[in-house]
Amino acid sequence: MADVEKENLKNLEEKQKSRPGTGSQGKVSKPPSAGSGPASRPHSRTSPAPSRKSVSRNGSARSSAKGRPGSKISNMSGDVSDQSDNEDTQSKTTMGEGDGEGSDGYDTDLEIEDKRIEYDSTGRTTYKEACKQIGVVPVSYFLRHMQDSELVMMHHGLGPLGAKAIATSLVTNTTILKLNLRDNWLEAQGGKYIAEMLVENCYIHDLDLSYNKIGNEGSEPIAEMLQDNSTLERVVLSGNGFGDKAAEAMAEAIMSNQKMEEMDLSHNEFGEVSGELLGPAIAENSQMKVLDLSWNHLRRKGALAVAEGIRDNITITHLDLSWNGFGDDGAQAIGEALKSNKTLEVLDMSNNRISTEGAVLLAKGLIENDALRVLKMGKNPMQSAGCYGVLKGISQNPNSAVQELDFSDILVNDDFDELLKQVKEMLPALLTKTAERVHGRGGAAKDFKKAKPRADPMTKLKQYVEKNNLRLVDLFNQFDKDKSMSVTREEFAQGVEATGIDLTPDELKRLLDTLDKDGDGEIEYGELVFGAQAHQEQERKMAKKKMKQQKSQA
């Protein structure tokens, strides 16, 4: 037994010596110190062998972290070292001490791009800064609609400084194509700011600066701009107090500009001298198609010069000379112009002090003209004989293209009616208007006073809403594409047309004027509600009044 026990004890000691973690004397060794790495663990089939190295990819964050200034990755230092059998080295690598990983422990090959300020094509930032420097309050309407293709800012009272701020931002604006600044008291200085902007801006092709008191002084920079501008196609400058000095500048612009197709210079103060300046310019222009010189003081030599310009012009199709002072001499000159002109299609000579003699002289041109479609001569003291003379001239021209004759406010007699019947055999589509009657295609005269009045536009709007089982807000939402509860007059008009509501242009304008009480060019939902309520109250009052009348008659 003693031998067996000795043998077992000897085997036990040998086992203890061969066990890991024991000393040479068979005792359990102490745990490693804090400075040494953890004990190695057996490797699995999927783990890298101790002798394998970790290789970083070329061009990755690991290899280029040091050389990328300005990025988070560049703050880290060191490269990835070879992995050794020592687990301590592996742990340091894992902690991201130079492996190019982010501070959150995630590795990435993506470049961190610097933020760049995008180019502001609308000029919004420029406008705010300009307002700050000039000392004016930014117009919220302008800021909301700077990305529209058509900007309508009528009746906003901008003044010269407000115009300067807007002009500053529009220099770089690329979205606005139509600019309407009607009635904003821009005056001469404001007109100058807009003109300077249009020298740089090459996107705006439709401009309305009417009723801004720009005057002769402000007309000069605008005219200079028009001489070189190759973008504007339509320019409206009516109601700006332009006189003879402005006419000189505008004549240069009309003569030089070869892009503008429509120009409105109505409601100004162009007199006899102005006509003499504008006439030759009209003759030289070879691009303009529509010219409005109505409501001026063109007479005598000035009227003759304008007529001569029309005689030599080869592009104008629509000409408005109404409410001037052409008189009989001017009417005769227009008649001579019609003999030569082959492009004019619409001519308005209303209220020009033309007598019977002047009308007959003008009619001589109609005998030879085969281009004119519409002739308006209403409100002239030409009487029925003058109307007869014009109609006689048309009857003597087998190639006449006249489709409409307007003799509004002129009473005609039976002789005129008889001749009209004969002319209608030659021109069955001819429409003729006289004082109280309109002679339609059938040849019969209809009394204007007996025509059935059309329904109120607000009533039509109400009927559409009720017929389609809608609420006012539902109708408004159809127009309000951006859901801002506010639309421009143009957006509202387009929406009404899209619904198919039967409104004439005059009725649509009246509806817009009714709803846009503050005249800011926008119609808010609240204004629509207020307009509907006011219309309903008006209908109630009319119903009560009608009932009272019926009771009194009974």
Short mmCIF file of N, CA, C and O in Angstrom, two decimals, residues 121-123 142 145-153 163 165-181 193-209 225-226 228-237 257 259-262:
data_model
loop_
_atom_site.label_atom_id
_atom_site.label_comp_id
_atom_site.label_asym_id
_atom_site.label_seq_id
_atom_site.Cartn_x
_atom_site.Cartn_y
_atom_site.Cartn_z
N SER A 121 -30.18 82.45 -57.22
CA SER A 121 -30.61 82.97 -58.51
C SER A 121 -31.76 83.96 -58.38
O SER A 121 -32.01 84.74 -59.29
N THR A 122 -32.46 83.95 -57.25
CA THR A 122 -33.60 84.86 -57.08
C THR A 122 -33.16 86.22 -56.57
O THR A 122 -33.87 87.20 -56.74
N GLY A 123 -32.00 86.31 -55.93
CA GLY A 123 -31.55 87.58 -55.37
C GLY A 123 -32.16 87.90 -54.02
O GLY A 123 -32.15 89.05 -53.58
N PHE A 142 -42.85 90.80 -52.33
CA PHE A 142 -41.73 90.62 -53.25
C PHE A 142 -40.94 89.37 -52.88
O PHE A 142 -40.57 88.57 -53.75
N HIS A 145 -42.67 86.17 -53.96
CA HIS A 145 -42.90 85.93 -55.39
C HIS A 145 -41.64 86.14 -56.24
O HIS A 145 -41.75 86.30 -57.46
N MET A 146 -40.49 86.09 -55.63
CA MET A 146 -39.25 86.29 -56.38
C MET A 146 -38.93 85.13 -57.31
O MET A 146 -38.12 85.27 -58.23
N GLN A 147 -39.56 83.99 -57.09
CA GLN A 147 -39.32 82.83 -57.93
C GLN A 147 -40.39 82.66 -59.01
O GLN A 147 -40.33 81.72 -59.80
N ASP A 148 -41.36 83.57 -59.05
CA ASP A 148 -42.40 83.50 -60.08
C ASP A 148 -41.85 83.99 -61.41
O ASP A 148 -40.94 84.83 -61.45
N SER A 149 -42.41 83.50 -62.49
CA SER A 149 -41.99 83.98 -63.80
C SER A 149 -42.59 85.35 -64.10
O SER A 149 -42.04 86.12 -64.89
N GLU A 150 -43.71 85.67 -63.45
CA GLU A 150 -44.34 86.97 -63.60
C GLU A 150 -44.53 87.62 -62.24
O GLU A 150 -45.18 87.07 -61.37
N LEU A 151 -43.94 88.80 -62.07
CA LEU A 151 -44.03 89.52 -60.80
C LEU A 151 -44.92 90.74 -61.00
O LEU A 151 -44.58 91.65 -61.75
N VAL A 152 -46.07 90.75 -60.34
CA VAL A 152 -47.02 91.86 -60.42
C VAL A 152 -47.02 92.58 -59.07
O VAL A 152 -47.48 92.05 -58.07
N MET A 153 -46.47 93.80 -59.06
CA MET A 153 -46.39 94.59 -57.83
C MET A 153 -47.01 95.97 -58.05
O MET A 153 -46.36 97.00 -57.89
N ALA A 163 -37.64 101.04 -55.04
CA ALA A 163 -37.29 100.58 -56.38
C ALA A 163 -35.80 100.24 -56.45
O ALA A 163 -35.40 99.28 -57.13
N ALA A 165 -33.87 99.08 -54.04
CA ALA A 165 -33.63 97.78 -53.39
C ALA A 165 -34.06 96.63 -54.29
O ALA A 165 -33.35 95.63 -54.43
N ILE A 166 -35.21 96.78 -54.93
CA ILE A 166 -35.69 95.73 -55.82
C ILE A 166 -34.78 95.59 -57.04
O ILE A 166 -34.44 94.49 -57.46
N ALA A 167 -34.37 96.73 -57.59
CA ALA A 167 -33.50 96.69 -58.76
C ALA A 167 -32.18 96.01 -58.45
O ALA A 167 -31.64 95.25 -59.26
N THR A 168 -31.65 96.25 -57.25
CA THR A 168 -30.39 95.64 -56.85
C THR A 168 -30.48 94.13 -56.87
O THR A 168 -29.56 93.44 -57.32
N SER A 169 -31.58 93.59 -56.40
CA SER A 169 -31.74 92.14 -56.35
C SER A 169 -32.08 91.54 -57.71
O SER A 169 -31.74 90.40 -57.99
N LEU A 170 -32.74 92.32 -58.56
CA LEU A 170 -33.15 91.79 -59.86
C LEU A 170 -32.01 91.72 -60.87
O LEU A 170 -32.15 91.11 -61.92
N VAL A 171 -30.89 92.34 -60.54
CA VAL A 171 -29.75 92.28 -61.45
C VAL A 171 -29.34 90.83 -61.72
O VAL A 171 -29.02 90.45 -62.85
N THR A 172 -29.38 90.01 -60.67
CA THR A 172 -28.95 88.61 -60.80
C THR A 172 -30.12 87.63 -60.84
O THR A 172 -29.91 86.43 -60.91
N ASN A 173 -31.35 88.14 -60.80
CA ASN A 173 -32.51 87.25 -60.81
C ASN A 173 -32.68 86.62 -62.19
O ASN A 173 -32.63 87.31 -63.21
N THR A 174 -32.89 85.31 -62.22
CA THR A 174 -33.03 84.60 -63.50
C THR A 174 -34.40 83.96 -63.68
O THR A 174 -34.62 83.27 -64.66
N THR A 175 -35.31 84.21 -62.75
CA THR A 175 -36.62 83.56 -62.83
C THR A 175 -37.72 84.49 -63.32
O THR A 175 -38.64 84.06 -64.01
N ILE A 176 -37.66 85.76 -62.97
CA ILE A 176 -38.72 86.70 -63.34
C ILE A 176 -38.55 87.10 -64.80
O ILE A 176 -37.52 87.63 -65.21
N LEU A 177 -39.61 86.86 -65.58
CA LEU A 177 -39.61 87.19 -67.01
C LEU A 177 -40.50 88.38 -67.32
O LEU A 177 -40.27 89.09 -68.29
N LYS A 178 -41.54 88.57 -66.48
CA LYS A 178 -42.45 89.70 -66.65
C LYS A 178 -42.46 90.51 -65.36
O LYS A 178 -42.71 89.97 -64.28
N LEU A 179 -42.22 91.81 -65.48
CA LEU A 179 -42.13 92.69 -64.30
C LEU A 179 -43.15 93.81 -64.43
O LEU A 179 -43.10 94.60 -65.37
N ASN A 180 -44.09 93.88 -63.49
CA ASN A 180 -45.14 94.90 -63.48
C ASN A 180 -45.02 95.73 -62.21
O ASN A 180 -45.34 95.26 -61.12
N LEU A 181 -44.54 96.97 -62.35
CA LEU A 181 -44.39 97.89 -61.21
C LEU A 181 -45.33 99.09 -61.38
O LEU A 181 -45.01 100.19 -60.95
N TYR A 193 -33.11 103.67 -61.58
CA TYR A 193 -32.63 102.43 -60.95
C TYR A 193 -33.10 101.21 -61.75
O TYR A 193 -32.33 100.26 -61.97
N ILE A 194 -34.35 101.23 -62.17
CA ILE A 194 -34.88 100.10 -62.94
C ILE A 194 -34.17 100.00 -64.28
O ILE A 194 -33.84 98.90 -64.75
N ALA A 195 -33.90 101.14 -64.91
CA ALA A 195 -33.20 101.14 -66.20
C ALA A 195 -31.79 100.57 -66.05
O ALA A 195 -31.35 99.77 -66.90
N GLU A 196 -31.08 100.96 -64.99
CA GLU A 196 -29.73 100.44 -64.76
C GLU A 196 -29.75 98.94 -64.54
O GLU A 196 -28.84 98.22 -64.98
N MET A 197 -30.78 98.45 -63.85
CA MET A 197 -30.90 97.01 -63.63
C MET A 197 -31.10 96.28 -64.95
O MET A 197 -30.51 95.22 -65.20
N LEU A 198 -31.92 96.85 -65.85
CA LEU A 198 -32.24 96.18 -67.10
C LEU A 198 -31.07 96.19 -68.08
O LEU A 198 -31.08 95.45 -69.07
N VAL A 199 -30.07 97.01 -67.82
CA VAL A 199 -28.85 96.95 -68.62
C VAL A 199 -28.13 95.64 -68.36
O VAL A 199 -27.52 95.05 -69.26
N GLU A 200 -28.20 95.15 -67.11
CA GLU A 200 -27.52 93.92 -66.71
C GLU A 200 -28.41 92.68 -66.85
O GLU A 200 -27.95 91.62 -67.24
N ASN A 201 -29.69 92.82 -66.50
CA ASN A 201 -30.59 91.67 -66.53
C ASN A 201 -30.97 91.32 -67.97
O ASN A 201 -31.42 92.18 -68.73
N CYS A 202 -30.79 90.08 -68.33
CA CYS A 202 -31.09 89.65 -69.71
C CYS A 202 -32.19 88.60 -69.73
O CYS A 202 -32.26 87.79 -70.65
N TYR A 203 -33.07 88.61 -68.72
CA TYR A 203 -34.15 87.64 -68.65
C TYR A 203 -35.53 88.29 -68.77
O TYR A 203 -36.45 87.71 -69.34
N ILE A 204 -35.69 89.49 -68.22
CA ILE A 204 -36.99 90.17 -68.25
C ILE A 204 -37.30 90.60 -69.69
O ILE A 204 -36.52 91.32 -70.31
N HIS A 205 -38.45 90.17 -70.21
CA HIS A 205 -38.83 90.54 -71.57
C HIS A 205 -40.15 91.32 -71.62
O HIS A 205 -40.58 91.73 -72.70
N ASP A 206 -40.79 91.52 -70.46
CA ASP A 206 -42.05 92.25 -70.41
C ASP A 206 -41.99 93.22 -69.23
O ASP A 206 -41.83 92.79 -68.08
N LEU A 207 -42.11 94.52 -69.51
CA LEU A 207 -41.93 95.54 -68.47
C LEU A 207 -43.10 96.52 -68.46
O LEU A 207 -43.49 97.04 -69.50
N ASP A 208 -43.66 96.76 -67.27
CA ASP A 208 -44.74 97.74 -67.10
C ASP A 208 -44.34 98.73 -66.01
O ASP A 208 -44.27 98.38 -64.83
N LEU A 209 -44.04 99.97 -66.42
CA LEU A 209 -43.70 101.05 -65.48
C LEU A 209 -44.71 102.17 -65.56
O LEU A 209 -44.40 103.33 -65.29
N MET A 225 -31.41 102.85 -72.07
CA MET A 225 -31.42 101.41 -71.86
C MET A 225 -32.09 100.70 -73.03
O MET A 225 -31.60 99.67 -73.52
N LEU A 226 -33.19 101.26 -73.53
CA LEU A 226 -33.94 100.62 -74.62
C LEU A 226 -33.13 100.59 -75.92
O LEU A 226 -33.32 99.70 -76.75
N ASP A 228 -30.07 99.85 -76.30
CA ASP A 228 -29.13 98.73 -76.31
C ASP A 228 -29.75 97.41 -75.87
O ASP A 228 -29.15 96.36 -76.08
N ASN A 229 -30.92 97.47 -75.24
CA ASN A 229 -31.52 96.24 -74.71
C ASN A 229 -31.97 95.32 -75.83
O ASN A 229 -32.61 95.76 -76.79
N SER A 230 -31.62 94.06 -75.72
CA SER A 230 -31.98 93.08 -76.75
C SER A 230 -32.88 91.98 -76.20
O SER A 230 -33.00 90.92 -76.79
N THR A 231 -33.52 92.26 -75.05
CA THR A 231 -34.38 91.25 -74.41
C THR A 231 -35.83 91.69 -74.35
O THR A 231 -36.74 90.89 -74.60
N LEU A 232 -36.08 92.95 -74.01
CA LEU A 232 -37.45 93.43 -73.83
C LEU A 232 -38.25 93.35 -75.13
O LEU A 232 -37.82 93.85 -76.17
N GLU A 233 -39.43 92.76 -75.03
CA GLU A 233 -40.33 92.65 -76.17
C GLU A 233 -41.57 93.52 -76.01
O GLU A 233 -42.18 93.92 -77.00
N ARG A 234 -41.92 93.80 -74.76
CA ARG A 234 -43.11 94.64 -74.49
C ARG A 234 -42.76 95.63 -73.40
O ARG A 234 -42.25 95.26 -72.34
N VAL A 235 -43.04 96.92 -73.65
CA VAL A 235 -42.73 97.97 -72.68
C VAL A 235 -43.95 98.89 -72.55
O VAL A 235 -44.45 99.40 -73.55
N VAL A 236 -44.41 99.08 -71.32
CA VAL A 236 -45.55 99.95 -71.04
C VAL A 236 -45.07 101.13 -70.20
O VAL A 236 -44.60 100.95 -69.07
N LEU A 237 -45.18 102.35 -70.76
CA LEU A 237 -44.72 103.56 -70.09
C LEU A 237 -45.82 104.61 -70.05
O LEU A 237 -45.54 105.82 -70.02
N ASN A 257 -33.96 100.44 -81.29
CA ASN A 257 -34.30 99.12 -80.77
C ASN A 257 -34.89 98.23 -81.86
O ASN A 257 -35.83 98.61 -82.55
N LYS A 259 -35.70 94.88 -81.12
CA LYS A 259 -36.23 93.71 -80.43
C LYS A 259 -37.66 93.93 -79.95
O LYS A 259 -38.50 93.03 -79.98
N MET A 260 -37.95 95.15 -79.50
CA MET A 260 -39.24 95.46 -78.89
C MET A 260 -40.37 95.35 -79.92
O MET A 260 -40.30 95.94 -81.00
N GLU A 261 -41.41 94.61 -79.57
CA GLU A 261 -42.55 94.40 -80.47
C GLU A 261 -43.79 95.19 -80.06
O GLU A 261 -44.67 95.40 -80.88
N GLU A 262 -43.86 95.59 -78.80
CA GLU A 262 -45.05 96.31 -78.33
C GLU A 262 -44.63 97.43 -77.39
O GLU A 262 -43.85 97.22 -76.47
#
